[in-house]
Amino acid sequence: MKRKALWASLLLCALVALVLLLRVVGHRLPPLDIPPPVPPVDEVREAPPEPSLLVLSLVMEAGEVAALIEKEIDVERYEDRDRTLDVPFGEARADLVVVRDGPLAVRLEGGTVAVDLPLAFSSSVRWSGEVLGLRPSFTQEPSGSLVTSVRLRPRLDGDGTLHLIPSVDLVWVSEPTMEILGRSLPIGSLVERLVEGEMERRSEELGRRLDEALQTRSRLEGLWARLHRPVELSSEPPLWLRIEPERLCLEPLVIDSGRIELRAGLRSRLSIGTERPEEGVPSPLPGELSGPSPSDGVDLRVPLVIAYEALRETVEEDLAGKSFDLGNALRLSVKGLSLSGGGGFLFAALDVKGGKSLLGLEGTIYLRGRPVWSASEETLRLADFDYDENTTRGLARLAASLLQSTLRERLSEKLVFPLGERLAEERIRLAAVLSRTELGEGFVLLTDLQTLAIDEVYASREGLRIDVRLEGKTKIVRDSPF
């Protein structure tokens, strides 16, 4: 009897244990089997670049100008033989000789090219006349020294042709005179007419030579054609600069501070991309280049692509291995995450494991949102953040309580991507890349990058695409001597 009672007690305990075990097993949730989302097709986003102004600067230093003038005004000796002199009485004929008497001095100041040339004058004057029935005659050799000061004022035509308008002044250091029957007669005017005529002729030729040296029109035509070809900024990562010139406006020639500077405003549209653009078909340089320049400054948009793996690393510490107590006996742990994107949406795939009433729930859930840039915080947040459609259906079937929980809001708070440090690094890199760009044809593009700002963000299949707006000053200068 006692043995039967013992076996009955053991059987009852076994049945109770079995019931409890079945109840526990019955509350375990099956694993999640949610198919991943298919990202939408990326949109073709090609916003036309804003117009920019490239400042073109062609500079000729004083040394280069002096060397050119030295070649053109190569005054060694002027001669005028058997010239008739205008004297009060009698007749006089002279052989006049003017020679260079020192180094050439060139000054570039006050809008003019000033050339000072020291000269020495010598002559042989033969005079004869009739006085009181007598016919006296003599020969004298008057001499003197002077400085010829030539001022060349530039004029730039609308088509880019340079003209120099000369004015010649002579300053006598020692003016020559001759004696006729006790009277002293200055003869410097003879030298002045000789030198002024020669200097004006040579100055006109100098203007043509200076224009040829500057090669204003031809250099501008060469630069204009070269700008239609893409320029490689860097190979790793690949960056290509495309310039679409629209208009060139010459400014008045500047001559000051020991240099001649030709400045022009080049209105262009600039773009930087990761793929080599097609070479543009050069349009002819406009015939008329005069007119006011557009406002100064350069506006560039640079597409940056941040890989989703790099983006994941910025939030991994706040999510991977973390547990969320969602109330109502709901507990969910995030074992890991990955990011992807496409069509403007960023997708977060979270490997999760349930606890408490979610025991047994394990697998991957997917959420998506549109990336939005916060300039004040320098962070990227996700707008319209929600479960992917497949995840919504899967959770509704297995764990509908999760859909009603605060999980989505909690994850939205964690999926915030700080990019300020990354942008600071990009600014330094782009400033270095753009600081000096060889354009060819002896021209260099110099850029002073002043500001960098996020213009737009877009989640593409290849990564998070960020359109960065660069603003600064840009100048094209000559990199080879004239």
Tab-separated table of N, CA and C in Angstrom, residues 5 126 192-193 267 282 299 316 319 324 355 371 375 400 410 432 446 457:
chain	number	residue	atom	x	y	z
A	5	ALA	N	1.396	4.202	-2.927
A	5	ALA	CA	1.286	5.650	-2.650
A	5	ALA	C	2.541	6.383	-3.115
A	126	ARG	N	80.455	122.982	-88.707
A	126	ARG	CA	81.250	123.807	-89.629
A	126	ARG	C	80.422	125.044	-89.968
A	192	GLU	N	67.317	117.127	-79.688
A	192	GLU	CA	65.984	116.745	-79.208
A	192	GLU	C	65.125	116.214	-80.352
A	193	ARG	N	65.166	116.913	-81.494
A	193	ARG	CA	64.363	116.447	-82.621
A	193	ARG	C	64.836	115.077	-83.098
A	267	ARG	N	34.381	83.611	-66.106
A	267	ARG	CA	33.144	83.013	-65.600
A	267	ARG	C	33.068	81.576	-66.096
A	282	PRO	N	35.890	72.460	-77.457
A	282	PRO	CA	36.219	73.870	-77.195
A	282	PRO	C	35.411	74.815	-78.070
A	299	ASP	N	32.676	78.569	-56.525
A	299	ASP	CA	31.673	77.706	-55.903
A	299	ASP	C	31.835	76.310	-56.498
A	316	GLU	N	28.721	51.710	-33.935
A	316	GLU	CA	28.794	50.328	-33.461
A	316	GLU	C	28.905	50.262	-31.942
A	319	LEU	N	25.628	50.429	-30.107
A	319	LEU	CA	24.566	49.469	-30.431
A	319	LEU	C	24.981	48.016	-30.236
A	324	PHE	N	18.144	46.275	-24.737
A	324	PHE	CA	17.090	47.274	-24.563
A	324	PHE	C	15.953	46.653	-23.752
A	355	GLY	N	14.737	38.286	-25.086
A	355	GLY	CA	14.776	37.799	-23.711
A	355	GLY	C	13.427	37.989	-23.061
A	371	PRO	N	18.567	59.747	-44.785
A	371	PRO	CA	19.588	60.519	-44.072
A	371	PRO	C	19.355	62.018	-44.219
A	375	ALA	N	23.463	70.657	-39.731
A	375	ALA	CA	24.679	71.471	-39.804
A	375	ALA	C	25.122	71.940	-38.424
A	400	ALA	N	4.307	40.686	-32.297
A	400	ALA	CA	3.616	41.955	-32.559
A	400	ALA	C	3.856	42.975	-31.461
A	410	ARG	N	14.032	54.070	-29.710
A	410	ARG	CA	15.322	53.874	-29.043
A	410	ARG	C	16.438	53.684	-30.064
A	432	ALA	N	44.446	70.710	-49.797
A	432	ALA	CA	45.762	70.342	-50.320
A	432	ALA	C	45.678	69.955	-51.791
A	446	LEU	N	45.471	78.132	-58.817
A	446	LEU	CA	45.713	78.217	-57.379
A	446	LEU	C	44.382	78.459	-56.676
A	457	VAL	N	22.854	65.180	-48.767
A	457	VAL	CA	23.272	63.796	-48.519
A	457	VAL	C	22.285	62.871	-49.220
